[in-house]
Short mmCIF file of C-alpha atoms and ligand atoms in Angstrom, two decimals:
data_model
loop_
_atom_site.label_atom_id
_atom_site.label_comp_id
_atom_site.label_asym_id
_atom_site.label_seq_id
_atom_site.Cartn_x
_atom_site.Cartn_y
_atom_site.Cartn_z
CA UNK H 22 -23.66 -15.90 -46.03
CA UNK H 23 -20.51 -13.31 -46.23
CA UNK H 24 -19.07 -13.17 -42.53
CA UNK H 25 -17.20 -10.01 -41.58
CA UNK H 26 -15.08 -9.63 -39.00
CA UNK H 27 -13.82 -5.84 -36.92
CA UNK H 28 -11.76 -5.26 -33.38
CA UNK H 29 -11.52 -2.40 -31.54
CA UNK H 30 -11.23 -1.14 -27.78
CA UNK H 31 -14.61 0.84 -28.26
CA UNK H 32 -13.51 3.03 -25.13
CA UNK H 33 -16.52 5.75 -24.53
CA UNK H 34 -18.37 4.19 -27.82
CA UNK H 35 -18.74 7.21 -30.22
CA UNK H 36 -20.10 8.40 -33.27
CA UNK H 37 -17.13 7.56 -34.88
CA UNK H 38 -17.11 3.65 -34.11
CA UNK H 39 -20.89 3.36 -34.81
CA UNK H 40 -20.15 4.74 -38.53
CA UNK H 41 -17.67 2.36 -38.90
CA UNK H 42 -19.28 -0.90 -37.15
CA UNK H 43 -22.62 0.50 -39.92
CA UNK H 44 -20.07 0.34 -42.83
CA UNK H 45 -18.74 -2.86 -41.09
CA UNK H 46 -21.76 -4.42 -41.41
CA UNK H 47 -23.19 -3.55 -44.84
CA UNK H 48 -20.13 -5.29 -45.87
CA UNK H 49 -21.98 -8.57 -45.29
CA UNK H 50 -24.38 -10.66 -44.01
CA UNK H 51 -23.09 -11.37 -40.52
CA UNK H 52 -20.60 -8.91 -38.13
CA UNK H 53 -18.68 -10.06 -35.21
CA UNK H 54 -16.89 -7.82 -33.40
CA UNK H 55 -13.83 -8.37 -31.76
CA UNK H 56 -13.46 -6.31 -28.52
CA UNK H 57 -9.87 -5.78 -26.37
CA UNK H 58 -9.53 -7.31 -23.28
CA UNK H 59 -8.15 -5.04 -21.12
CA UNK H 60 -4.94 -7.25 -19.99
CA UNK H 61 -4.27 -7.00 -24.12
CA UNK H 62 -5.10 -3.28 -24.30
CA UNK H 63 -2.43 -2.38 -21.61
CA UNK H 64 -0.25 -4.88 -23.21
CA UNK H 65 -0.14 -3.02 -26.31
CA UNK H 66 0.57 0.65 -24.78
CA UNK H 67 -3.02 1.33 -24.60
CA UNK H 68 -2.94 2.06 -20.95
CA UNK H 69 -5.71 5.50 -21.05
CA UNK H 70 -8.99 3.17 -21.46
CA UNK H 71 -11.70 3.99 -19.26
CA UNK H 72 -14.25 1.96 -19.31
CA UNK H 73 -14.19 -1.73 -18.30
CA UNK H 74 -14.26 -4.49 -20.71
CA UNK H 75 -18.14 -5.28 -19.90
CA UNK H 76 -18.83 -1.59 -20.47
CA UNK H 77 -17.53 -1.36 -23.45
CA UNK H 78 -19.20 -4.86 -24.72
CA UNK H 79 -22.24 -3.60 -23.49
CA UNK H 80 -21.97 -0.35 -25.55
CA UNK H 81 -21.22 -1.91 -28.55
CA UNK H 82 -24.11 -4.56 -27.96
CA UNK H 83 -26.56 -1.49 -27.75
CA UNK H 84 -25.78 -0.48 -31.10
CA UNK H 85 -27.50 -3.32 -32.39
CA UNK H 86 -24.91 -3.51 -35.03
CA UNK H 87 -23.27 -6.69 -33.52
CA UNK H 88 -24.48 -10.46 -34.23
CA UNK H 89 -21.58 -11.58 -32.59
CA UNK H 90 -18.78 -10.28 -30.08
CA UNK H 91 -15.72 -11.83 -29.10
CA UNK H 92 -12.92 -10.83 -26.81
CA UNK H 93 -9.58 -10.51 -28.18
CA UNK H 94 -7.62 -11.72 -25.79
CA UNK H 95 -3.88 -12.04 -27.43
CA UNK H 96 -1.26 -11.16 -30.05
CA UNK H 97 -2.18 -13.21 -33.03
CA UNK H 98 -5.51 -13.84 -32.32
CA UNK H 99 -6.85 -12.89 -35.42
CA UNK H 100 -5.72 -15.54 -37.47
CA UNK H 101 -7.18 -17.73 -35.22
CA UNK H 102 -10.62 -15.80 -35.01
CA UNK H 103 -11.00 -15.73 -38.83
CA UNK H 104 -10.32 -19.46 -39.19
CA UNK H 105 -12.34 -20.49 -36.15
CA UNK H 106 -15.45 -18.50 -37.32
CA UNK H 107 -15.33 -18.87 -41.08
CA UNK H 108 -14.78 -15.36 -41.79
CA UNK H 109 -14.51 -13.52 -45.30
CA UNK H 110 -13.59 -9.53 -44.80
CA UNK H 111 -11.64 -8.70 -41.93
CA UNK H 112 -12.27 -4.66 -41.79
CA UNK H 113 -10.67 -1.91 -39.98
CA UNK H 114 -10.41 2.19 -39.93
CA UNK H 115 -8.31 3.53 -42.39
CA UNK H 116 -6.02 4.28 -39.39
CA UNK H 117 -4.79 0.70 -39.57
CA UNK H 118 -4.13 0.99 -43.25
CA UNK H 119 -1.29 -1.54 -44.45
CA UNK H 120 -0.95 -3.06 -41.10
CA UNK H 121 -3.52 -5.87 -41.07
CA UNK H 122 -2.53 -6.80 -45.05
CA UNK H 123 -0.89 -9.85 -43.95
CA UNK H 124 -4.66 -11.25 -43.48
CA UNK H 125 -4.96 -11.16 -46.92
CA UNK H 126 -3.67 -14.81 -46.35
CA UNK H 127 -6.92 -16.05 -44.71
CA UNK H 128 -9.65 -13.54 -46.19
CA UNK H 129 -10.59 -10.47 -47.81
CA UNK H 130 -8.92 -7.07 -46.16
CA UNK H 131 -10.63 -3.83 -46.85
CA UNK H 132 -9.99 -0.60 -45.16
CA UNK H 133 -12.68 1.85 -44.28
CA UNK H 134 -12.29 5.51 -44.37
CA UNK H 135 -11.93 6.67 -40.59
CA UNK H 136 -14.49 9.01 -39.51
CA UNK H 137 -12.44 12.63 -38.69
CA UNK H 138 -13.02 14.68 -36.02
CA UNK H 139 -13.43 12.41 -32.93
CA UNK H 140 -11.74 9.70 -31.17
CA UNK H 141 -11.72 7.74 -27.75
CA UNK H 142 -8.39 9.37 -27.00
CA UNK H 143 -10.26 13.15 -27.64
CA UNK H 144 -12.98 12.08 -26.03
CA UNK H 145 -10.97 11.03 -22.76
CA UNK H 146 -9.18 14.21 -23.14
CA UNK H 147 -11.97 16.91 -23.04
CA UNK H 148 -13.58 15.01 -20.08
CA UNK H 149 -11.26 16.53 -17.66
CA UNK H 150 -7.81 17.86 -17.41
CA UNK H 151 -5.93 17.56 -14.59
CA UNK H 152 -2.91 19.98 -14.35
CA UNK H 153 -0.33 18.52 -12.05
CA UNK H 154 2.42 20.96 -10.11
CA UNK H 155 5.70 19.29 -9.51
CA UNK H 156 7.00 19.43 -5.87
CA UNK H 157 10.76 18.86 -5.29
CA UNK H 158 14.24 18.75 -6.12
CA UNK H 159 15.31 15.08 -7.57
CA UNK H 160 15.73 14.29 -11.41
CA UNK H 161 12.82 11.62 -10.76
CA UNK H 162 10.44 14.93 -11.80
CA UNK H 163 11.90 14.43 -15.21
CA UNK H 164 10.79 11.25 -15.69
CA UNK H 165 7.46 12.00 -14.50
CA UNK H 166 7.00 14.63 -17.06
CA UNK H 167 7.69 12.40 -19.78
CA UNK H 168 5.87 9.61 -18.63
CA UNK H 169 2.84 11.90 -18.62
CA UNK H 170 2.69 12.69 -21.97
CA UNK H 171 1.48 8.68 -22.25
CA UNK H 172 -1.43 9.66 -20.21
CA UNK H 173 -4.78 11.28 -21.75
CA UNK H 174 -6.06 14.03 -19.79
CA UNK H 175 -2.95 15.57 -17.38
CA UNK H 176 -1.13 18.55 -18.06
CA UNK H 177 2.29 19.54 -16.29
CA UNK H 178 1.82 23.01 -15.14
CA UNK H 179 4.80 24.03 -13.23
CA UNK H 180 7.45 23.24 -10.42
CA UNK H 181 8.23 24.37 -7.14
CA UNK H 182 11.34 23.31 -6.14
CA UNK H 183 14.90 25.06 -4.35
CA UNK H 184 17.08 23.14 -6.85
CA UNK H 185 16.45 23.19 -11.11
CA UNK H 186 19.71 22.37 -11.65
CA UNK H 187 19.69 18.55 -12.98
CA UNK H 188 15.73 19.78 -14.06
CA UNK H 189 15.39 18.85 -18.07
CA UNK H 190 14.73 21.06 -20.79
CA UNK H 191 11.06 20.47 -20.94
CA UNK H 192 10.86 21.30 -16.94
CA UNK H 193 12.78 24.39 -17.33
CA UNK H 194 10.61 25.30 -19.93
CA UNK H 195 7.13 24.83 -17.84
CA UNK H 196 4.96 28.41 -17.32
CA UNK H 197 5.21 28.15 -13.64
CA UNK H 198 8.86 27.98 -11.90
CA UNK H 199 8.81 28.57 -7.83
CA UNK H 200 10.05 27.97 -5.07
CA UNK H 201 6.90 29.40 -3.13
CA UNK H 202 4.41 26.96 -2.63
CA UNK H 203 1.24 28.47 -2.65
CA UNK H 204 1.97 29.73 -6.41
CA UNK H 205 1.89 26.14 -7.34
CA UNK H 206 -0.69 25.21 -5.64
CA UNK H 207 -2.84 27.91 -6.70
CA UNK H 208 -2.05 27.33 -10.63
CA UNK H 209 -2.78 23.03 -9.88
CA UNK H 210 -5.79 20.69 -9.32
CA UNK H 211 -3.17 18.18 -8.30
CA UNK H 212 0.67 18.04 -6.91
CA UNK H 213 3.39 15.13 -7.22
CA UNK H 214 5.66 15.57 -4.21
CA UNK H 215 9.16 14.00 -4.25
CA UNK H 216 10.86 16.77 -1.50
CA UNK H 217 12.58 15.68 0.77
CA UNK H 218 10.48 13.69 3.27
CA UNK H 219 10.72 16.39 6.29
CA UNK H 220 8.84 18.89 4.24
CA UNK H 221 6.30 16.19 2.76
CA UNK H 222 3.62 17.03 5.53
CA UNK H 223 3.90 20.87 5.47
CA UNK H 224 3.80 20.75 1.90
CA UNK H 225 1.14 18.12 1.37
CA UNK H 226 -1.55 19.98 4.58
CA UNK H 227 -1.33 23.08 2.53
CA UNK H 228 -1.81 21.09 -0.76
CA UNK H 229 -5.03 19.66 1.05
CA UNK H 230 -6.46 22.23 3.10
CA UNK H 231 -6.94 23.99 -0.61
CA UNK H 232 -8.09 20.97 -1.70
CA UNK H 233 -5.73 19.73 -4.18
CA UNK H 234 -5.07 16.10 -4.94
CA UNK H 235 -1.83 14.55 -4.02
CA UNK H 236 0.99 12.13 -4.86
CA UNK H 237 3.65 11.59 -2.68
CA UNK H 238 6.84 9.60 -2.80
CA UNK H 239 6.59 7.61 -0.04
CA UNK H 240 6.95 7.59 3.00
CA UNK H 241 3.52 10.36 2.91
CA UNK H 242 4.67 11.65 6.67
CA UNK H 243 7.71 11.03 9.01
CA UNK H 244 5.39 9.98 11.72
CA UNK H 245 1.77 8.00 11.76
CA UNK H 246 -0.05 11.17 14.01
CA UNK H 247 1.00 13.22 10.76
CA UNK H 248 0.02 10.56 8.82
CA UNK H 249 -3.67 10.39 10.21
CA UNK H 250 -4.27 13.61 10.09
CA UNK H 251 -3.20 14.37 6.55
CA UNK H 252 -5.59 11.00 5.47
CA UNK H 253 -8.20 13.04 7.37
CA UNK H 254 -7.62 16.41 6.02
CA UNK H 255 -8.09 14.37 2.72
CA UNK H 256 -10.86 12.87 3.39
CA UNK H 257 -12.69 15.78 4.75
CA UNK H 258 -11.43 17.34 1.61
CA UNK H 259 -12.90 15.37 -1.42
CA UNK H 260 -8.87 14.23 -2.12
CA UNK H 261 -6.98 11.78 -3.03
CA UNK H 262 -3.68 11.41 -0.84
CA UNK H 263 -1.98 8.26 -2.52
CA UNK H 264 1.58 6.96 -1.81
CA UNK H 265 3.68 7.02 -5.82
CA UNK H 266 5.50 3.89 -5.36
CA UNK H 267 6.03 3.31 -8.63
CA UNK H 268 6.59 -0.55 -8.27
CA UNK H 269 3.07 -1.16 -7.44
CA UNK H 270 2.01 -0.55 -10.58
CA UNK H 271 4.72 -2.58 -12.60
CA UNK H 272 2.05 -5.48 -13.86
CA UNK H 273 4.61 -8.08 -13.54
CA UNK H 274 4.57 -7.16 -9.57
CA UNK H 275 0.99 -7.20 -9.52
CA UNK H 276 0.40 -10.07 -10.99
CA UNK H 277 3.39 -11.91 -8.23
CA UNK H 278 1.43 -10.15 -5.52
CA UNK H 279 -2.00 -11.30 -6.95
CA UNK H 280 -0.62 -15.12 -8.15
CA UNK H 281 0.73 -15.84 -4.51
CA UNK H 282 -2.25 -13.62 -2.65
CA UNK H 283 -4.42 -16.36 -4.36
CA UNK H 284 -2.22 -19.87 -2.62
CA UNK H 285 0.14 -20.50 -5.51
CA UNK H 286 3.24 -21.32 -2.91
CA UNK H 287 1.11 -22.22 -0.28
CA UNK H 288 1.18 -20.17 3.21
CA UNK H 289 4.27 -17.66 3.20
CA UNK H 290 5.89 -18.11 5.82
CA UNK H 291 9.21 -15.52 4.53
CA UNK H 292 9.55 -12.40 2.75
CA UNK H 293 12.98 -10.84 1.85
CA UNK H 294 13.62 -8.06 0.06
CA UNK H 295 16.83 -6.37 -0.63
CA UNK H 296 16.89 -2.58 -2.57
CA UNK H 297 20.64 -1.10 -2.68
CA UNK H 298 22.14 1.67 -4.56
CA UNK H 299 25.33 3.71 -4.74
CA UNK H 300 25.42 6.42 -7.26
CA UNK H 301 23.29 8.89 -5.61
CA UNK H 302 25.76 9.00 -2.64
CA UNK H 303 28.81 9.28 -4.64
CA UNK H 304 27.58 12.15 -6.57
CA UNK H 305 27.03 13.85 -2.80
CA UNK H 306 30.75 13.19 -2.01
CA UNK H 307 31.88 15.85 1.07
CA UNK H 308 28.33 17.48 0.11
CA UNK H 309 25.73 18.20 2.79
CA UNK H 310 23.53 15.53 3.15
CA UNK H 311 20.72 16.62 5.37
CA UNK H 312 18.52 17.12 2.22
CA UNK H 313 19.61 13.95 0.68
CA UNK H 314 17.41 11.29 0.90
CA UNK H 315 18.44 8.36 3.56
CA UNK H 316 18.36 4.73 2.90
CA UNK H 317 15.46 4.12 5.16
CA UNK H 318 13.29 6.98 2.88
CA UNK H 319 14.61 6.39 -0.35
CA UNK H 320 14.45 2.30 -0.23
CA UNK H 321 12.61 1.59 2.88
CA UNK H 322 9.12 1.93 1.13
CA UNK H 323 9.33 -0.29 -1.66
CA UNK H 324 11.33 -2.96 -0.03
CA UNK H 325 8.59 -2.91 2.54
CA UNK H 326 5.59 -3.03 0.00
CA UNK H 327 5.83 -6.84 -0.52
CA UNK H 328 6.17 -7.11 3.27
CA UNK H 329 2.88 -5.40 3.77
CA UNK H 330 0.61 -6.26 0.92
CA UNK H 331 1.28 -9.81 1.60
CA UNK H 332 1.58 -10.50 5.81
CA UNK H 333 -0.26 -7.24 6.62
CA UNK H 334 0.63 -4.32 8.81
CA UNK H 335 -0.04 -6.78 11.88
CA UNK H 336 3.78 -7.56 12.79
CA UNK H 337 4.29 -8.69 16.47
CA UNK H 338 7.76 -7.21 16.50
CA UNK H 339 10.00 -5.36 14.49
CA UNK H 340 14.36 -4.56 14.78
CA UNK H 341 15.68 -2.24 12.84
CA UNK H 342 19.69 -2.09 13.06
CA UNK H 343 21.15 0.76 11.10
CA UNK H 344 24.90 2.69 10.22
CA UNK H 345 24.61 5.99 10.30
CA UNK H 346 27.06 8.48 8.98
CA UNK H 347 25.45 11.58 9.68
CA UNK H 348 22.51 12.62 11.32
CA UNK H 349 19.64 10.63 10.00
CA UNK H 350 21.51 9.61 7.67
CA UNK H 351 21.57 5.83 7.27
CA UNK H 352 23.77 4.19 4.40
CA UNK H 353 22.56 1.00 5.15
CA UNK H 354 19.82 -0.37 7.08
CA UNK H 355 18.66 -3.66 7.36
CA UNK H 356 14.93 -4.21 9.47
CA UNK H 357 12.99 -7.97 10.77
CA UNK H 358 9.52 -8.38 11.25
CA UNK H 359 8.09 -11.26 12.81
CA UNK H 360 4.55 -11.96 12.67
CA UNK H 361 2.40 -14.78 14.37
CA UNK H 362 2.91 -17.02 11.66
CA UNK H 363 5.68 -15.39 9.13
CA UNK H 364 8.96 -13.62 9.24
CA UNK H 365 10.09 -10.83 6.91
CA UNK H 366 13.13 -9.29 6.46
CA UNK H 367 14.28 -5.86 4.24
CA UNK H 368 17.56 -4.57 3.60
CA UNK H 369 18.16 -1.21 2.40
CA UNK H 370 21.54 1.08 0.96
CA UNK H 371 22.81 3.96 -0.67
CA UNK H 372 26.31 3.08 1.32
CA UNK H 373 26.12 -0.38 0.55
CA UNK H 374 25.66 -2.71 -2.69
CA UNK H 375 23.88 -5.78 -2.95
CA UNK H 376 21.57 -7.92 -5.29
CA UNK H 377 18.16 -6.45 -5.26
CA UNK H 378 16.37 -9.68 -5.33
CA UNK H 379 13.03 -10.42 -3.74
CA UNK H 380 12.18 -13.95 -2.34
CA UNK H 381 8.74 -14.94 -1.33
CA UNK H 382 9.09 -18.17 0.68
CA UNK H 383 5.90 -20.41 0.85
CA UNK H 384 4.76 -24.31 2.14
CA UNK H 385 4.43 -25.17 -1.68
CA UNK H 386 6.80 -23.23 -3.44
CA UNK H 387 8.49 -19.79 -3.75
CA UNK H 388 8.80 -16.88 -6.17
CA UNK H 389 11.76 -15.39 -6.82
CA UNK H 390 11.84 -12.04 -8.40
CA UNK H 391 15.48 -11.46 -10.18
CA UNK H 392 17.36 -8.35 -9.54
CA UNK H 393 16.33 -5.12 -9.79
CA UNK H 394 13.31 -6.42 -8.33
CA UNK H 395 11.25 -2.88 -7.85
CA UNK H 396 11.28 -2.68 -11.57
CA UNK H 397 11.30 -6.15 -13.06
CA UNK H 398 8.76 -7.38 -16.11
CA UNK H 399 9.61 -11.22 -14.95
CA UNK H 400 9.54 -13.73 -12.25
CA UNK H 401 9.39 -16.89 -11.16
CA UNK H 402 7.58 -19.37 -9.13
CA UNK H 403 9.62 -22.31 -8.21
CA UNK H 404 8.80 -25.70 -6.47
CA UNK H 405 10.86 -28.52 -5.24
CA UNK H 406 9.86 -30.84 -8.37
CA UNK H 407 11.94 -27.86 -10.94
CA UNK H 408 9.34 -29.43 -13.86
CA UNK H 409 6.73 -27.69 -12.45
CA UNK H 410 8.20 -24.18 -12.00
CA UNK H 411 6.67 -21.12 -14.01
CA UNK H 412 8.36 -18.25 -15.67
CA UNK H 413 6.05 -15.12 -15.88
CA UNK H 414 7.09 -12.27 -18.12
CA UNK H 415 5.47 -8.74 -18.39
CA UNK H 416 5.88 -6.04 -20.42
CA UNK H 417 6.74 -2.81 -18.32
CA UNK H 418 6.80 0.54 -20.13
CA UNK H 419 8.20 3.59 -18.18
CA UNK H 420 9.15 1.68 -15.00
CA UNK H 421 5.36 1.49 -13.87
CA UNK H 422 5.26 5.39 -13.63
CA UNK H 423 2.45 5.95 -16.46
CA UNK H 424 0.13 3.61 -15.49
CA UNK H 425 0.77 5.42 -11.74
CA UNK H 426 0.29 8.31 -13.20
CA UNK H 427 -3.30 6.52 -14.97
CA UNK H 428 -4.19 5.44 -11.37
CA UNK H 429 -3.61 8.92 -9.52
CA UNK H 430 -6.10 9.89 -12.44
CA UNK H 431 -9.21 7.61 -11.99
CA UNK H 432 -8.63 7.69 -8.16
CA UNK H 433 -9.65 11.62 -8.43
CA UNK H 434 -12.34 10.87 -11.27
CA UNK H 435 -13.96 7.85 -9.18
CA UNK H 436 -13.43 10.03 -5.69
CA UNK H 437 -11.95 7.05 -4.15
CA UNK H 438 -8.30 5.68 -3.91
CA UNK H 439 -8.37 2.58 -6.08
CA UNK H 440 -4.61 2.71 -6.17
CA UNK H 441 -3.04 -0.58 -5.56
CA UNK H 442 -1.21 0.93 -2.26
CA UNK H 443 -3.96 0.91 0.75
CA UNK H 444 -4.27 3.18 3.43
CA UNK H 445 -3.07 0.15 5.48
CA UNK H 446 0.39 -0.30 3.96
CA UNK H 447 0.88 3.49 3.47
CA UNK H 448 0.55 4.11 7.43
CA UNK H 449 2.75 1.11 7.87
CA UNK H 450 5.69 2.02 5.72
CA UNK H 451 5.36 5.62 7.98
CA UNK H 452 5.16 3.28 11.16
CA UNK H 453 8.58 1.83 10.29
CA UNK H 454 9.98 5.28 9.20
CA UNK H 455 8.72 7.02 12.75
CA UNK H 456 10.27 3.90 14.56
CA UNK H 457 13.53 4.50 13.15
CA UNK H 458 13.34 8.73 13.63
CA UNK H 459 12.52 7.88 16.98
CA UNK H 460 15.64 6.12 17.52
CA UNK H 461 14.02 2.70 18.07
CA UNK H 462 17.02 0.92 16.33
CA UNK H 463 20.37 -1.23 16.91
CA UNK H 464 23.18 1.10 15.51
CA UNK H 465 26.41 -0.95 14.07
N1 CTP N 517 -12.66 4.40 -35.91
C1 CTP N 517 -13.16 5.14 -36.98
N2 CTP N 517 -13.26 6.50 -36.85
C2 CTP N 517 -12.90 7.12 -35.71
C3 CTP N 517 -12.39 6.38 -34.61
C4 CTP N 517 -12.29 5.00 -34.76
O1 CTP N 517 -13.49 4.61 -38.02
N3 CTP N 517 -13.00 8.44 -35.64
C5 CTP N 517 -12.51 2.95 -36.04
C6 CTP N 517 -11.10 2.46 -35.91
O2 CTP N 517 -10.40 2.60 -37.11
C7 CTP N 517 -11.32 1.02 -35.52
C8 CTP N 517 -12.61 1.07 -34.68
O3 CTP N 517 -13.23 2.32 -35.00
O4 CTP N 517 -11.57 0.25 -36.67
C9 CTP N 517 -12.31 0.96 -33.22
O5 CTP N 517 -11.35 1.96 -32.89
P1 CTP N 517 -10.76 2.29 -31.47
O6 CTP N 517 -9.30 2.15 -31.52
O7 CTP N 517 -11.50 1.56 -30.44
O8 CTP N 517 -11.17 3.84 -31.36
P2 CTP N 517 -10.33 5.19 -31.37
O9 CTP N 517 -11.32 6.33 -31.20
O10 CTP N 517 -9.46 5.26 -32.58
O11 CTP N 517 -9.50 5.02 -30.04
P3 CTP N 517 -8.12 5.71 -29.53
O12 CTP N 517 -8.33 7.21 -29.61
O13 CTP N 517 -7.96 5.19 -28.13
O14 CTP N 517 -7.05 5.23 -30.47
#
C-alpha cells in the first residue's frame, strides 16, 4: 500500500484544495492529511484564517478525499508524521516548490501544479472589505497602516486629522485627507481613533450615530456616563465600539493572562505594573501641551489591563497620587487598588523613567514579565523551588497591532465584540481616568 501524505490550513475549503487533495490521492493508495492548528498557523504569520480548526477538519472530511487527518501542531512535525505513519510521497502545491525538498530524506517529494485563479487569501478578500478612516494626529497611524496590509480584507481609505506633519508617505498619499469629520466618516465602514482623548467621544457619537464601527485608543471616553452611552449608541447601532490596546493581543500576554487565569501561581494576591517613557515629552520641549497626551491617557490603560482582566473591575478603593506640570497634564502618576482579597498597584510616566516590568504575585508562584512589558514575546513563571520555573516565549509580529487589527475585523463580521478587552475592563480603565479628571487624587 503507497501512503501519501499533504498539509494545508484548508481555510474556506475551495475548489482549488479539492483538485489538489484528488491529485493527492491518486498518488496512492492511502491520503492523510495534515491540517494547521491554529496556534501553528498564527505562529507562522498566517494570522487572516477564518474558520476554526474543527471547521476546517470538517470541510476537508466532507470531501471524502481523506482516510486520515492529522493536526499539525509544530515546526518540524513533518519528519515526525512521515516516520510515525509509514509514509511514501509527501505532496504539496507547486507554491511550495523547493521548500519541502529536504524530505527527500525520509520519502518521495513531488510537487503538484497549483490550481490558478483562487485561493483562501482571495476568497477571504472578496467576502467583505472593510475600509477603515484614520482619526488623529500621532505617528501611531503609521504603523497602523502598515500593519494592515498583513490583514485580508481592510482597506485604508483616508485620514482626518489637524496635524500630517510626522504622517508617512503612504498616509500622505491616501484619497481622502481632512480635517472635517463627517468626510471621513462618510467615505468609511469603520474608523481607528487615536485623537486626543477629549475629542474621542464627539468624534466616536458621530462615528456611531452613522453607524460606523470603531476603534479607539483607549481610554474610549473621559468619563463612564460618556462611556455608557457611546456602548449604547453602539449597541443600538449594529457596532462594534472596541478599546485598541494593542497589548491585548500580543499572544505572549494572552497566554500569561490565560496560564495564571487558569491557577498556575495560585490566588494573586499582587499586581504591579510599571509603563514609563520620555521621548514624547522631550520632543514637546516649551511646546503646548494641552493636545499632548498625559501619562494617565497615554499609559494608564495598558498598565491597568493586567489589573482588570485578572482582579476585576470590583476594587474596594483606589489612590491615585499624581505631578502635574500643566493642566491635566501629569508626568508621572502612580495609582493603588485594593480589593477584598488582592492589591494592585500601576505606575505611569512620560516625565519619569523606570523599568517597565510587570509582576503578578500569587500563593504558588509569580510571573514576571521583563521590560517593556506591553510588548514582550516572553515571560516567566517563577516558584520558590527555581527548578521548577518556566520560560514562555512567543513570537510577536507588529507589536500585536495586526492581529488587533484581525480582531476589530471578525468582531464586525460575527456582530459581537470577541475582542480580548471586555466591556468590563474598558469602563474601568474610563472609571480610573474620570477619577483622576475629577480631581480625586493626592498631588506631589
Ligand atoms: N492549493 C492548490 N491550488 C490553490 C490553492 C491551494 O493546489 N489554488 C494547495 C496548496 O498548494 C496546498 C494546499 O492546497 O498544497 C493547501 O493550501 P492552503 O495554504 O491551505 O490554501 P491557499 O488557498 O493557498 O491559502 P492562502 O491563500 O491562505 O495561502
Amino acid at each position: 500500500m503507497t501512503k501519501v501524505i499533504t498539509y494545508g490550513t484548508y481555510d474556506l475549503l475551495h475548489y482549488g484544495h479539492i483538485r489538489l487533495l484528488e491529485r493527492a490521492k491518486a498518488l496512492g493508495d492511502y491520503l492523510i492529511v495534515g491540517i494547521t492548528a491554529d496556534g501553528f498557523d498564527m505562529a507562522r504569520g498566517k494570522i487572516n484564517v477564518q474558520q476554526s480548526l474543527m471547521e476546517r477538519i470538517e470541510a476537508v472530511k466532507n470531501t471524502g478525499l481523506a482516510d486520515e487527518i492529522i493536526v499539525e501542531e509544530y515546526e518540524g512535525q513533518k519528519i515526525d508524521d512521515i516516520k510515525r505513519y509509514g509514509v511514501d510521497i509527501f505532496t504539496v502545491g507547486s507554491d511550495w516548490k523547493g521548500h519541502f525538498d529536504y524530505l527527500n530524506e525520509f520519502c518521495k517529494v513531488v510537487y503538484l501544479d497549483r490550481t490558478q485563479g483562487v485561493s483562501s487569501t482571495d476568497l477571504r478578500s472578496e467576502k467583505r472589505e472593510i475600509r477603515i478612516g484614520l482619526v488623529g494626529e500621532s505617528t501611531v497611524l503609521n504603523k497602523f497602516a502598515a500593519e494592515s496590509h498583513f490583514v485580508n480584507g481592510v482597506k485604508i481609505v483616508g485620514y482626518c486629522s489637524l496635524d500630517s506633519s510626522q504622517f508617512s508617505d503612504e498616509l500622505q498619499g491616501l484619497p481622502i485627507k481632512t480635517s472635517d469629520i463627517s468626510k471621513l466618516i462618510e467615505e468609511s465602514d469603520a474608523l481607528y481613533v487615536v485623537s486626543h482623548p477629549s475629542k474621542h467621544y464627539e468624534q466616536i457619537k458621530l462615528a456611531l450615530q452613522r453607524k460606523k464601527h470603531i476603534l479607539c485608543e483607549s481610554p474610549i471616553a473621559l468619563n463612564v456616563n460618556q462611556y455608557e452611552e457611546l456602548k449604547q449608541l453602539a449597541k443600538d447601532n449594529g457596532c462594534i465600539l472596541m478599546d485598541a490596546i494593542k497589548t491585548a493581543y500580543s499572544t505572549a500576554y494572552n497566554r500569561m493572562h490565560l496560564l495564571v487565569k487558569s491557577g498556575v501561581i495560585g490566588e494573586v494576591k499582587s499586581v504591579d505594573s510599571i509603563c514609563t517613557s520620555l521621548s514624547d515629552l522631550e520632543s514637546k520641549k516649551d511646546k503646548n501641551l494641552s493636545n499632548t497626551w498625559n501619562s494617565i491617557c497615554a499609559w494608564g490603560p495598558v498598565a491597568m489591563l493586567p489589573v482588570f482582566q485578572l482582579l476585576g473591575s470590583k476594587y474596594s478603593d483606589m489612590q491615585i497620587i499624581s505631578h502635574i506640570i500643566s493642566e491635566n497634564f501629569d508626568t508621572f502618576t502612580k495609582v493603588s487598588f485594593v480589593y477584598p482579597n488582592a492589591v494592585a498597584s500601576l505606575m505611569v510616566g512620560k516625565g519619569v523613567k523606570s523599568e517597565g516590568e510587570l509582576i503578578i504575585s500569587g500563593t504558588k508562584g509569580y510571573v514576571y514579565v521583563p521590560a517593556p512589558w506591553w510588548k514582550t514575546d516572553y515571560f516567566e513563571v517563577r516558584f520558590e523551588n527555581p527548578a521548577d520555573n518556566k520560560r514562555y516565549f512567543y513570537q510577536l509580529d507588529g507589536e500585536g497591532i495586526r492581529y488587533m487589527i484581525v480582531s476589530f475585523l471578525k468582531a464586525i463580521d460575527g456582530g459581537r465584540n470577541c475582542s480580548y478587552i471586555g466591556n468590563e475592563v474598558s469602563e474601568a480603565i474610563v472609571g480610573v481616568v474620570e477619577r483622576y479628571y475629577m480631581n480625586e487624587l493626592i498631588l506631589i
